[in-house]
Amino acid sequence: MRIDSKHVWEHISAYIDGEVDTELRAEIDMHLETCEICSAVLDSTRNVVVLMADDRVFEVPAGFSERLHARLDRELELSGT
Ligand SMILES: [Zn+2]
């Protein structure tokens, strides 16, 4: 099974939380090694998670993930894949 970028984004928060099964985790790891866009998504998502875990109150803006995905869709189109 080969997963695409959109599939990775669907699982990215579960991946960070360690809630994906071993097989899916391996697929995502493999994809991240070869995909700069998804690596960037993982980094930015991880930063948000770290901020949320911080003592300071941090709220993810409403529609954050929708906007993120919209931006990624556009970047994906621009990259011509
Ligand atoms: Zn990707």
PDB file of N, CA, C and O and ligand atoms in Angstrom:
ATOM      1  N   MET A   1       0.835  -1.206   0.000  1.00  0.00           N
ATOM      2  CA  MET A   1       0.000   0.000   0.000  1.00  0.00           C
ATOM      3  C   MET A   1       0.863   1.247   0.000  1.00  0.00           C
ATOM      4  O   MET A   1       1.729   1.413   0.823  1.00  0.00           O
ATOM      5  N   ARG A   2       0.610   2.119  -0.956  1.00  0.00           N
ATOM      6  CA  ARG A   2       1.299   3.406  -1.016  1.00  0.00           C
ATOM      7  C   ARG A   2       0.315   4.486  -0.654  1.00  0.00           C
ATOM      8  O   ARG A   2      -0.771   4.536  -1.215  1.00  0.00           O
ATOM      9  N   ILE A   3       0.693   5.362   0.276  1.00  0.00           N
ATOM     10  CA  ILE A   3      -0.242   6.416   0.633  1.00  0.00           C
ATOM     11  C   ILE A   3       0.183   7.727   0.003  1.00  0.00           C
ATOM     12  O   ILE A   3       1.363   7.970  -0.206  1.00  0.00           O
ATOM     13  N   ASP A   4      -0.803   8.560  -0.319  1.00  0.00           N
ATOM     14  CA  ASP A   4      -0.489   9.852  -0.913  1.00  0.00           C
ATOM     15  C   ASP A   4      -0.517  10.939   0.153  1.00  0.00           C
ATOM     16  O   ASP A   4      -0.822  10.696   1.318  1.00  0.00           O
ATOM     17  N   SER A   5      -0.195  12.172  -0.269  1.00  0.00           N
ATOM     18  CA  SER A   5      -0.059  13.267   0.690  1.00  0.00           C
ATOM     19  C   SER A   5      -1.355  13.534   1.439  1.00  0.00           C
ATOM     20  O   SER A   5      -1.358  13.742   2.651  1.00  0.00           O
ATOM     21  N   LYS A   6      -2.480  13.511   0.744  1.00  0.00           N
ATOM     22  CA  LYS A   6      -3.750  13.806   1.399  1.00  0.00           C
ATOM     23  C   LYS A   6      -4.055  12.784   2.480  1.00  0.00           C
ATOM     24  O   LYS A   6      -4.582  13.098   3.525  1.00  0.00           O
ATOM     25  N   HIS A   7      -3.709  11.544   2.203  1.00  0.00           N
ATOM     26  CA  HIS A   7      -3.903  10.467   3.169  1.00  0.00           C
ATOM     27  C   HIS A   7      -3.061  10.726   4.423  1.00  0.00           C
ATOM     28  O   HIS A   7      -3.517  10.536   5.535  1.00  0.00           O
ATOM     29  N   VAL A   8      -1.825  11.192   4.213  1.00  0.00           N
ATOM     30  CA  VAL A   8      -0.950  11.505   5.345  1.00  0.00           C
ATOM     31  C   VAL A   8      -1.567  12.611   6.190  1.00  0.00           C
ATOM     32  O   VAL A   8      -1.599  12.527   7.418  1.00  0.00           O
ATOM     33  N   TRP A   9      -2.094  13.662   5.535  1.00  0.00           N
ATOM     34  CA  TRP A   9      -2.655  14.795   6.275  1.00  0.00           C
ATOM     35  C   TRP A   9      -3.840  14.366   7.119  1.00  0.00           C
ATOM     36  O   TRP A   9      -4.061  14.894   8.198  1.00  0.00           O
ATOM     37  N   GLU A  10      -4.606  13.390   6.636  1.00  0.00           N
ATOM     38  CA  GLU A  10      -5.757  12.914   7.406  1.00  0.00           C
ATOM     39  C   GLU A  10      -5.326  12.281   8.727  1.00  0.00           C
ATOM     40  O   GLU A  10      -6.066  12.292   9.700  1.00  0.00           O
ATOM     41  N   HIS A  11      -4.131  11.724   8.713  1.00  0.00           N
ATOM     42  CA  HIS A  11      -3.689  10.976   9.892  1.00  0.00           C
ATOM     43  C   HIS A  11      -2.640  11.706  10.707  1.00  0.00           C
ATOM     44  O   HIS A  11      -2.137  11.170  11.686  1.00  0.00           O
ATOM     45  N   ILE A  12      -2.300  12.937  10.286  1.00  0.00           N
ATOM     46  CA  ILE A  12      -1.122  13.593  10.863  1.00  0.00           C
ATOM     47  C   ILE A  12      -1.257  13.834  12.369  1.00  0.00           C
ATOM     48  O   ILE A  12      -0.294  13.631  13.106  1.00  0.00           O
ATOM     49  N   SER A  13      -2.449  14.229  12.840  1.00  0.00           N
ATOM     50  CA  SER A  13      -2.554  14.494  14.280  1.00  0.00           C
ATOM     51  C   SER A  13      -2.530  13.194  15.080  1.00  0.00           C
ATOM     52  O   SER A  13      -1.935  13.132  16.159  1.00  0.00           O
ATOM     53  N   ALA A  14      -3.153  12.158  14.539  1.00  0.00           N
ATOM     54  CA  ALA A  14      -3.098  10.851  15.195  1.00  0.00           C
ATOM     55  C   ALA A  14      -1.659  10.323  15.194  1.00  0.00           C
ATOM     56  O   ALA A  14      -1.200   9.714  16.169  1.00  0.00           O
ATOM     57  N   TYR A  15      -0.958  10.602  14.099  1.00  0.00           N
ATOM     58  CA  TYR A  15       0.444  10.189  13.993  1.00  0.00           C
ATOM     59  C   TYR A  15       1.278  10.838  15.095  1.00  0.00           C
ATOM     60  O   TYR A  15       2.060  10.170  15.781  1.00  0.00           O
ATOM     61  N   ILE A  16       1.099  12.147  15.289  1.00  0.00           N
ATOM     62  CA  ILE A  16       1.842  12.871  16.319  1.00  0.00           C
ATOM     63  C   ILE A  16       1.488  12.344  17.708  1.00  0.00           C
ATOM     64  O   ILE A  16       2.346  12.213  18.574  1.00  0.00           O
ATOM     65  N   ASP A  17       0.220  12.032  17.897  1.00  0.00           N
ATOM     66  CA  ASP A  17      -0.225  11.514  19.197  1.00  0.00           C
ATOM     67  C   ASP A  17       0.142  10.045  19.402  1.00  0.00           C
ATOM     68  O   ASP A  17      -0.117   9.485  20.458  1.00  0.00           O
ATOM     69  N   GLY A  18       0.697   9.414  18.379  1.00  0.00           N
ATOM     70  CA  GLY A  18       1.069   8.013  18.488  1.00  0.00           C
ATOM     71  C   GLY A  18      -0.120   7.083  18.448  1.00  0.00           C
ATOM     72  O   GLY A  18      -0.100   5.982  18.987  1.00  0.00           O
ATOM     73  N   GLU A  19      -1.195   7.536  17.783  1.00  0.00           N
ATOM     74  CA  GLU A  19      -2.426   6.746  17.769  1.00  0.00           C
ATOM     75  C   GLU A  19      -2.659   5.982  16.467  1.00  0.00           C
ATOM     76  O   GLU A  19      -3.741   5.458  16.237  1.00  0.00           O
ATOM     77  N   VAL A  20      -1.655   5.963  15.603  1.00  0.00           N
ATOM     78  CA  VAL A  20      -1.798   5.172  14.383  1.00  0.00           C
ATOM     79  C   VAL A  20      -1.149   3.806  14.592  1.00  0.00           C
ATOM     80  O   VAL A  20      -0.222   3.662  15.395  1.00  0.00           O
ATOM     81  N   ASP A  21      -1.652   2.803  13.913  1.00  0.00           N
ATOM     82  CA  ASP A  21      -1.066   1.478  14.108  1.00  0.00           C
ATOM     83  C   ASP A  21       0.305   1.389  13.417  1.00  0.00           C
ATOM     84  O   ASP A  21       0.677   2.237  12.622  1.00  0.00           O
ATOM     85  N   THR A  22       1.031   0.353  13.760  1.00  0.00           N
ATOM     86  CA  THR A  22       2.414   0.215  13.313  1.00  0.00           C
ATOM     87  C   THR A  22       2.549   0.261  11.797  1.00  0.00           C
ATOM     88  O   THR A  22       3.449   0.903  11.265  1.00  0.00           O
ATOM     89  N   GLU A  23       1.626  -0.387  11.134  1.00  0.00           N
ATOM     90  CA  GLU A  23       1.693  -0.470   9.680  1.00  0.00           C
ATOM     91  C   GLU A  23       1.507   0.902   9.034  1.00  0.00           C
ATOM     92  O   GLU A  23       2.264   1.305   8.146  1.00  0.00           O
ATOM     93  N   LEU A  24       0.496   1.636   9.532  1.00  0.00           N
ATOM     94  CA  LEU A  24       0.224   2.967   9.001  1.00  0.00           C
ATOM     95  C   LEU A  24       1.368   3.923   9.329  1.00  0.00           C
ATOM     96  O   LEU A  24       1.787   4.726   8.502  1.00  0.00           O
ATOM     97  N   ARG A  25       1.897   3.810  10.534  1.00  0.00           N
ATOM     98  CA  ARG A  25       3.025   4.638  10.949  1.00  0.00           C
ATOM     99  C   ARG A  25       4.213   4.433  10.006  1.00  0.00           C
ATOM    100  O   ARG A  25       4.867   5.386   9.589  1.00  0.00           O
ATOM    101  N   ALA A  26       4.491   3.196   9.664  1.00  0.00           N
ATOM    102  CA  ALA A  26       5.598   2.891   8.759  1.00  0.00           C
ATOM    103  C   ALA A  26       5.361   3.515   7.382  1.00  0.00           C
ATOM    104  O   ALA A  26       6.278   4.060   6.765  1.00  0.00           O
ATOM    105  N   GLU A  27       4.107   3.456   6.917  1.00  0.00           N
ATOM    106  CA  GLU A  27       3.762   4.050   5.625  1.00  0.00           C
ATOM    107  C   GLU A  27       3.967   5.562   5.655  1.00  0.00           C
ATOM    108  O   GLU A  27       4.498   6.154   4.714  1.00  0.00           O
ATOM    109  N   ILE A  28       3.527   6.183   6.753  1.00  0.00           N
ATOM    110  CA  ILE A  28       3.658   7.631   6.881  1.00  0.00           C
ATOM    111  C   ILE A  28       5.132   8.013   6.966  1.00  0.00           C
ATOM    112  O   ILE A  28       5.578   8.954   6.309  1.00  0.00           O
ATOM    113  N   ASP A  29       5.906   7.281   7.766  1.00  0.00           N
ATOM    114  CA  ASP A  29       7.345   7.545   7.867  1.00  0.00           C
ATOM    115  C   ASP A  29       8.006   7.503   6.505  1.00  0.00           C
ATOM    116  O   ASP A  29       8.808   8.361   6.149  1.00  0.00           O
ATOM    117  N   MET A  30       7.659   6.487   5.738  1.00  0.00           N
ATOM    118  CA  MET A  30       8.250   6.295   4.428  1.00  0.00           C
ATOM    119  C   MET A  30       7.883   7.472   3.510  1.00  0.00           C
ATOM    120  O   MET A  30       8.718   7.988   2.773  1.00  0.00           O
ATOM    121  N   HIS A  31       6.624   7.884   3.592  1.00  0.00           N
ATOM    122  CA  HIS A  31       6.163   8.998   2.766  1.00  0.00           C
ATOM    123  C   HIS A  31       6.870  10.297   3.159  1.00  0.00           C
ATOM    124  O   HIS A  31       7.307  11.065   2.309  1.00  0.00           O
ATOM    125  N   LEU A  32       7.008  10.521   4.463  1.00  0.00           N
ATOM    126  CA  LEU A  32       7.608  11.765   4.956  1.00  0.00           C
ATOM    127  C   LEU A  32       9.058  11.907   4.508  1.00  0.00           C
ATOM    128  O   LEU A  32       9.539  13.009   4.287  1.00  0.00           O
ATOM    129  N   GLU A  33       9.725  10.777   4.375  1.00  0.00           N
ATOM    130  CA  GLU A  33      11.123  10.820   3.958  1.00  0.00           C
ATOM    131  C   GLU A  33      11.287  11.329   2.544  1.00  0.00           C
ATOM    132  O   GLU A  33      12.318  11.885   2.179  1.00  0.00           O
ATOM    133  N   THR A  34      10.259  11.134   1.742  1.00  0.00           N
ATOM    134  CA  THR A  34      10.378  11.495   0.332  1.00  0.00           C
ATOM    135  C   THR A  34       9.533  12.699  -0.058  1.00  0.00           C
ATOM    136  O   THR A  34       9.603  13.154  -1.194  1.00  0.00           O
ATOM    137  N   CYS A  35       8.736  13.221   0.881  1.00  0.00           N
ATOM    138  CA  CYS A  35       7.814  14.290   0.518  1.00  0.00           C
ATOM    139  C   CYS A  35       8.058  15.535   1.373  1.00  0.00           C
ATOM    140  O   CYS A  35       7.795  15.516   2.570  1.00  0.00           O
ATOM    141  N   GLU A  36       8.571  16.586   0.738  1.00  0.00           N
ATOM    142  CA  GLU A  36       8.884  17.814   1.475  1.00  0.00           C
ATOM    143  C   GLU A  36       7.626  18.490   1.992  1.00  0.00           C
ATOM    144  O   GLU A  36       7.621  19.081   3.069  1.00  0.00           O
ATOM    145  N   ILE A  37       6.562  18.438   1.217  1.00  0.00           N
ATOM    146  CA  ILE A  37       5.324  19.101   1.623  1.00  0.00           C
ATOM    147  C   ILE A  37       4.808  18.478   2.917  1.00  0.00           C
ATOM    148  O   ILE A  37       4.490  19.176   3.877  1.00  0.00           O
ATOM    149  N   CYS A  38       4.764  17.177   2.978  1.00  0.00           N
ATOM    150  CA  CYS A  38       4.239  16.522   4.175  1.00  0.00           C
ATOM    151  C   CYS A  38       5.170  16.705   5.371  1.00  0.00           C
ATOM    152  O   CYS A  38       4.700  16.811   6.505  1.00  0.00           O
ATOM    153  N   SER A  39       6.470  16.750   5.129  1.00  0.00           N
ATOM    154  CA  SER A  39       7.398  17.019   6.220  1.00  0.00           C
ATOM    155  C   SER A  39       7.132  18.390   6.804  1.00  0.00           C
ATOM    156  O   SER A  39       7.139  18.582   8.028  1.00  0.00           O
ATOM    157  N   ALA A  40       6.869  19.375   5.935  1.00  0.00           N
ATOM    158  CA  ALA A  40       6.566  20.724   6.391  1.00  0.00           C
ATOM    159  C   ALA A  40       5.260  20.747   7.172  1.00  0.00           C
ATOM    160  O   ALA A  40       5.142  21.419   8.199  1.00  0.00           O
ATOM    161  N   VAL A  41       4.283  19.992   6.695  1.00  0.00           N
ATOM    162  CA  VAL A  41       2.998  19.904   7.402  1.00  0.00           C
ATOM    163  C   VAL A  41       3.201  19.296   8.782  1.00  0.00           C
ATOM    164  O   VAL A  41       2.665  19.796   9.779  1.00  0.00           O
ATOM    165  N   LEU A  42       3.987  18.244   8.838  1.00  0.00           N
ATOM    166  CA  LEU A  42       4.242  17.587  10.119  1.00  0.00           C
ATOM    167  C   LEU A  42       4.900  18.567  11.081  1.00  0.00           C
ATOM    168  O   LEU A  42       4.497  18.674  12.239  1.00  0.00           O
ATOM    169  N   ASP A  43       5.905  19.306  10.603  1.00  0.00           N
ATOM    170  CA  ASP A  43       6.600  20.276  11.454  1.00  0.00           C
ATOM    171  C   ASP A  43       5.644  21.331  11.983  1.00  0.00           C
ATOM    172  O   ASP A  43       5.642  21.629  13.175  1.00  0.00           O
ATOM    173  N   SER A  44       4.841  21.907  11.094  1.00  0.00           N
ATOM    174  CA  SER A  44       3.966  22.994  11.546  1.00  0.00           C
ATOM    175  C   SER A  44       2.872  22.459  12.460  1.00  0.00           C
ATOM    176  O   SER A  44       2.500  23.115  13.430  1.00  0.00           O
ATOM    177  N   THR A  45       2.368  21.263  12.172  1.00  0.00           N
ATOM    178  CA  THR A  45       1.338  20.677  13.028  1.00  0.00           C
ATOM    179  C   THR A  45       1.908  20.364  14.400  1.00  0.00           C
ATOM    180  O   THR A  45       1.277  20.599  15.426  1.00  0.00           O
ATOM    181  N   ARG A  46       3.124  19.875  14.395  1.00  0.00           N
ATOM    182  CA  ARG A  46       3.790  19.531  15.649  1.00  0.00           C
ATOM    183  C   ARG A  46       3.988  20.787  16.507  1.00  0.00           C
ATOM    184  O   ARG A  46       3.803  20.753  17.709  1.00  0.00           O
ATOM    185  N   ASN A  47       4.366  21.899  15.868  1.00  0.00           N
ATOM    186  CA  ASN A  47       4.531  23.155  16.598  1.00  0.00           C
ATOM    187  C   ASN A  47       3.236  23.568  17.273  1.00  0.00           C
ATOM    188  O   ASN A  47       3.241  24.040  18.402  1.00  0.00           O
ATOM    189  N   VAL A  48       2.133  23.398  16.571  1.00  0.00           N
ATOM    190  CA  VAL A  48       0.833  23.739  17.138  1.00  0.00           C
ATOM    191  C   VAL A  48       0.550  22.858  18.347  1.00  0.00           C
ATOM    192  O   VAL A  48       0.117  23.330  19.390  1.00  0.00           O
ATOM    193  N   VAL A  49       0.829  21.573  18.224  1.00  0.00           N
ATOM    194  CA  VAL A  49       0.587  20.637  19.320  1.00  0.00           C
ATOM    195  C   VAL A  49       1.446  20.999  20.530  1.00  0.00           C
ATOM    196  O   VAL A  49       0.968  20.994  21.660  1.00  0.00           O
ATOM    197  N   VAL A  50       2.711  21.365  20.274  1.00  0.00           N
ATOM    198  CA  VAL A  50       3.608  21.756  21.362  1.00  0.00           C
ATOM    199  C   VAL A  50       3.072  22.997  22.064  1.00  0.00           C
ATOM    200  O   VAL A  50       3.040  23.075  23.281  1.00  0.00           O
ATOM    201  N   LEU A  51       2.618  23.972  21.273  1.00  0.00           N
ATOM    202  CA  LEU A  51       2.067  25.193  21.850  1.00  0.00           C
ATOM    203  C   LEU A  51       0.838  24.886  22.706  1.00  0.00           C
ATOM    204  O   LEU A  51       0.628  25.469  23.758  1.00  0.00           O
ATOM    205  N   MET A  52       0.019  23.949  22.240  1.00  0.00           N
ATOM    206  CA  MET A  52      -1.196  23.607  22.971  1.00  0.00           C
ATOM    207  C   MET A  52      -0.862  22.913  24.287  1.00  0.00           C
ATOM    208  O   MET A  52      -1.592  23.028  25.258  1.00  0.00           O
ATOM    209  N   ALA A  53       0.248  22.179  24.294  1.00  0.00           N
ATOM    210  CA  ALA A  53       0.650  21.457  25.492  1.00  0.00           C
ATOM    211  C   ALA A  53       1.341  22.388  26.482  1.00  0.00           C
ATOM    212  O   ALA A  53       1.540  22.035  27.639  1.00  0.00           O
ATOM    213  N   ASP A  54       1.700  23.572  26.021  1.00  0.00           N
ATOM    214  CA  ASP A  54       2.365  24.553  26.859  1.00  0.00           C
ATOM    215  C   ASP A  54       1.413  25.052  27.949  1.00  0.00           C
ATOM    216  O   ASP A  54       0.201  24.957  27.820  1.00  0.00           O
ATOM    217  N   ASP A  55       1.976  25.578  29.033  1.00  0.00           N
ATOM    218  CA  ASP A  55       1.149  26.105  30.119  1.00  0.00           C
ATOM    219  C   ASP A  55       0.338  27.310  29.676  1.00  0.00           C
ATOM    220  O   ASP A  55      -0.759  27.537  30.167  1.00  0.00           O
ATOM    221  N   ARG A  56       0.934  28.092  28.794  1.00  0.00           N
ATOM    222  CA  ARG A  56       0.214  29.259  28.308  1.00  0.00           C
ATOM    223  C   ARG A  56      -1.025  28.817  27.531  1.00  0.00           C
ATOM    224  O   ARG A  56      -1.021  27.783  26.866  1.00  0.00           O
ATOM    225  N   VAL A  57      -2.033  29.622  27.631  1.00  0.00           N
ATOM    226  CA  VAL A  57      -3.252  29.303  26.898  1.00  0.00           C
ATOM    227  C   VAL A  57      -3.033  29.611  25.420  1.00  0.00           C
ATOM    228  O   VAL A  57      -2.622  30.700  25.056  1.00  0.00           O
ATOM    229  N   PHE A  58      -3.257  28.623  24.613  1.00  0.00           N
ATOM    230  CA  PHE A  58      -3.091  28.811  23.180  1.00  0.00           C
ATOM    231  C   PHE A  58      -4.279  28.194  22.465  1.00  0.00           C
ATOM    232  O   PHE A  58      -4.614  27.036  22.682  1.00  0.00           O
ATOM    233  N   GLU A  59      -4.901  28.987  21.651  1.00  0.00           N
ATOM    234  CA  GLU A  59      -6.053  28.467  20.915  1.00  0.00           C
ATOM    235  C   GLU A  59      -5.735  28.423  19.432  1.00  0.00           C
ATOM    236  O   GLU A  59      -5.280  29.410  18.853  1.00  0.00           O
ATOM    237  N   VAL A  60      -5.968  27.273  18.827  1.00  0.00           N
ATOM    238  CA  VAL A  60      -5.811  27.182  17.388  1.00  0.00           C
ATOM    239  C   VAL A  60      -6.952  27.986  16.766  1.00  0.00           C
ATOM    240  O   VAL A  60      -8.108  27.794  17.134  1.00  0.00           O
ATOM    241  N   PRO A  61      -6.607  28.928  15.872  1.00  0.00           N
ATOM    242  CA  PRO A  61      -7.676  29.736  15.271  1.00  0.00           C
ATOM    243  C   PRO A  61      -8.729  28.859  14.611  1.00  0.00           C
ATOM    244  O   PRO A  61      -8.404  27.804  14.056  1.00  0.00           O
ATOM    245  N   ALA A  62      -9.962  29.290  14.705  1.00  0.00           N
ATOM    246  CA  ALA A  62     -11.037  28.537  14.065  1.00  0.00           C
ATOM    247  C   ALA A  62     -10.739  28.378  12.579  1.00  0.00           C
ATOM    248  O   ALA A  62     -10.324  29.326  11.926  1.00  0.00           O
ATOM    249  N   GLY A  63     -10.939  27.192  12.068  1.00  0.00           N
ATOM    250  CA  GLY A  63     -10.714  26.954  10.646  1.00  0.00           C
ATOM    251  C   GLY A  63      -9.253  26.755  10.291  1.00  0.00           C
ATOM    252  O   GLY A  63      -8.904  26.726   9.121  1.00  0.00           O
ATOM    253  N   PHE A  64      -8.412  26.609  11.313  1.00  0.00           N
ATOM    254  CA  PHE A  64      -6.974  26.459  11.052  1.00  0.00           C
ATOM    255  C   PHE A  64      -6.688  25.311  10.094  1.00  0.00           C
ATOM    256  O   PHE A  64      -6.004  25.471   9.101  1.00  0.00           O
ATOM    257  N   SER A  65      -7.216  24.130  10.385  1.00  0.00           N
ATOM    258  CA  SER A  65      -6.866  22.979   9.560  1.00  0.00           C
ATOM    259  C   SER A  65      -7.478  23.077   8.169  1.00  0.00           C
ATOM    260  O   SER A  65      -6.879  22.646   7.192  1.00  0.00           O
ATOM    261  N   GLU A  66      -8.674  23.703   8.089  1.00  0.00           N
ATOM    262  CA  GLU A  66      -9.273  23.904   6.771  1.00  0.00           C
ATOM    263  C   GLU A  66      -8.388  24.799   5.909  1.00  0.00           C
ATOM    264  O   GLU A  66      -8.144  24.528   4.743  1.00  0.00           O
ATOM    265  N   ARG A  67      -7.911  25.891   6.532  1.00  0.00           N
ATOM    266  CA  ARG A  67      -7.045  26.802   5.775  1.00  0.00           C
ATOM    267  C   ARG A  67      -5.735  26.138   5.421  1.00  0.00           C
ATOM    268  O   ARG A  67      -5.215  26.317   4.343  1.00  0.00           O
ATOM    269  N   LEU A  68      -5.210  25.354   6.357  1.00  0.00           N
ATOM    270  CA  LEU A  68      -3.963  24.643   6.097  1.00  0.00           C
ATOM    271  C   LEU A  68      -4.137  23.703   4.909  1.00  0.00           C
ATOM    272  O   LEU A  68      -3.330  23.683   3.987  1.00  0.00           O
ATOM    273  N   HIS A  69      -5.211  22.948   4.918  1.00  0.00           N
ATOM    274  CA  HIS A  69      -5.439  22.002   3.836  1.00  0.00           C
ATOM    275  C   HIS A  69      -5.669  22.712   2.507  1.00  0.00           C
ATOM    276  O   HIS A  69      -5.196  22.258   1.474  1.00  0.00           O
ATOM    277  N   ALA A  70      -6.381  23.847   2.558  1.00  0.00           N
ATOM    278  CA  ALA A  70      -6.613  24.604   1.329  1.00  0.00           C
ATOM    279  C   ALA A  70      -5.286  25.079   0.759  1.00  0.00           C
ATOM    280  O   ALA A  70      -5.054  25.029  -0.449  1.00  0.00           O
ATOM    281  N   ARG A  71      -4.408  25.538   1.644  1.00  0.00           N
ATOM    282  CA  ARG A  71      -3.102  26.017   1.198  1.00  0.00           C
ATOM    283  C   ARG A  71      -2.299  24.869   0.603  1.00  0.00           C
ATOM    284  O   ARG A  71      -1.633  25.007  -0.421  1.00  0.00           O
ATOM    285  N   LEU A  72      -2.355  23.730   1.249  1.00  0.00           N
ATOM    286  CA  LEU A  72      -1.603  22.573   0.779  1.00  0.00           C
ATOM    287  C   LEU A  72      -2.117  22.101  -0.569  1.00  0.00           C
ATOM    288  O   LEU A  72      -1.344  21.727  -1.449  1.00  0.00           O
ATOM    289  N   ASP A  73      -3.455  22.116  -0.718  1.00  0.00           N
ATOM    290  CA  ASP A  73      -4.023  21.727  -2.003  1.00  0.00           C
ATOM    291  C   ASP A  73      -3.472  22.605  -3.103  1.00  0.00           C
ATOM    292  O   ASP A  73      -3.143  22.140  -4.181  1.00  0.00           O
ATOM    293  N   ARG A  74      -3.385  23.919  -2.812  1.00  0.00           N
ATOM    294  CA  ARG A  74      -2.899  24.859  -3.800  1.00  0.00           C
ATOM    295  C   ARG A  74      -1.434  24.592  -4.117  1.00  0.00           C
ATOM    296  O   ARG A  74      -1.032  24.567  -5.264  1.00  0.00           O
ATOM    297  N   GLU A  75      -0.640  24.353  -3.073  1.00  0.00           N
ATOM    298  CA  GLU A  75       0.783  24.088  -3.287  1.00  0.00           C
ATOM    299  C   GLU A  75       0.991  22.819  -4.094  1.00  0.00           C
ATOM    300  O   GLU A  75       1.871  22.729  -4.937  1.00  0.00           O
ATOM    301  N   LEU A  76       0.145  21.858  -3.823  1.00  0.00           N
ATOM    302  CA  LEU A  76       0.226  20.591  -4.534  1.00  0.00           C
ATOM    303  C   LEU A  76      -0.080  20.796  -6.022  1.00  0.00           C
ATOM    304  O   LEU A  76       0.583  20.246  -6.891  1.00  0.00           O
ATOM    305  N   GLU A  77      -1.079  21.629  -6.297  1.00  0.00           N
ATOM    306  CA  GLU A  77      -1.419  21.939  -7.688  1.00  0.00           C
ATOM    307  C   GLU A  77      -0.281  22.687  -8.365  1.00  0.00           C
ATOM    308  O   GLU A  77       0.085  22.400  -9.497  1.00  0.00           O
ATOM    309  N   LEU A  78       0.297  23.650  -7.644  1.00  0.00           N
ATOM    310  CA  LEU A  78       1.388  24.439  -8.207  1.00  0.00           C
ATOM    311  C   LEU A  78       2.612  23.584  -8.477  1.00  0.00           C
ATOM    312  O   LEU A  78       3.341  23.808  -9.437  1.00  0.00           O
ATOM    313  N   SER A  79       2.836  22.595  -7.629  1.00  0.00           N
ATOM    314  CA  SER A  79       4.010  21.741  -7.813  1.00  0.00           C
ATOM    315  C   SER A  79       3.812  20.798  -8.999  1.00  0.00           C
ATOM    316  O   SER A  79       4.740  20.131  -9.428  1.00  0.00           O
ATOM    317  N   GLY A  80       2.609  20.740  -9.524  1.00  0.00           N
ATOM    318  CA  GLY A  80       2.350  20.009 -10.767  1.00  0.00           C
ATOM    319  C   GLY A  80       2.282  18.507 -10.620  1.00  0.00           C
ATOM    320  O   GLY A  80       2.446  17.778 -11.590  1.00  0.00           O
ATOM    321  N   THR A  81       2.031  18.022  -9.418  1.00  0.00           N
ATOM    322  CA  THR A  81       1.925  16.578  -9.247  1.00  0.00           C
ATOM    323  C   THR A  81       0.504  16.103  -9.383  1.00  0.00           C
ATOM    324  O   THR A  81      -0.401  16.817  -9.039  1.00  0.00           O
TER     325      THR A  81
HETATM  326 ZN    ZN B   1       3.241  14.067   0.821  1.00  0.00          ZN
END
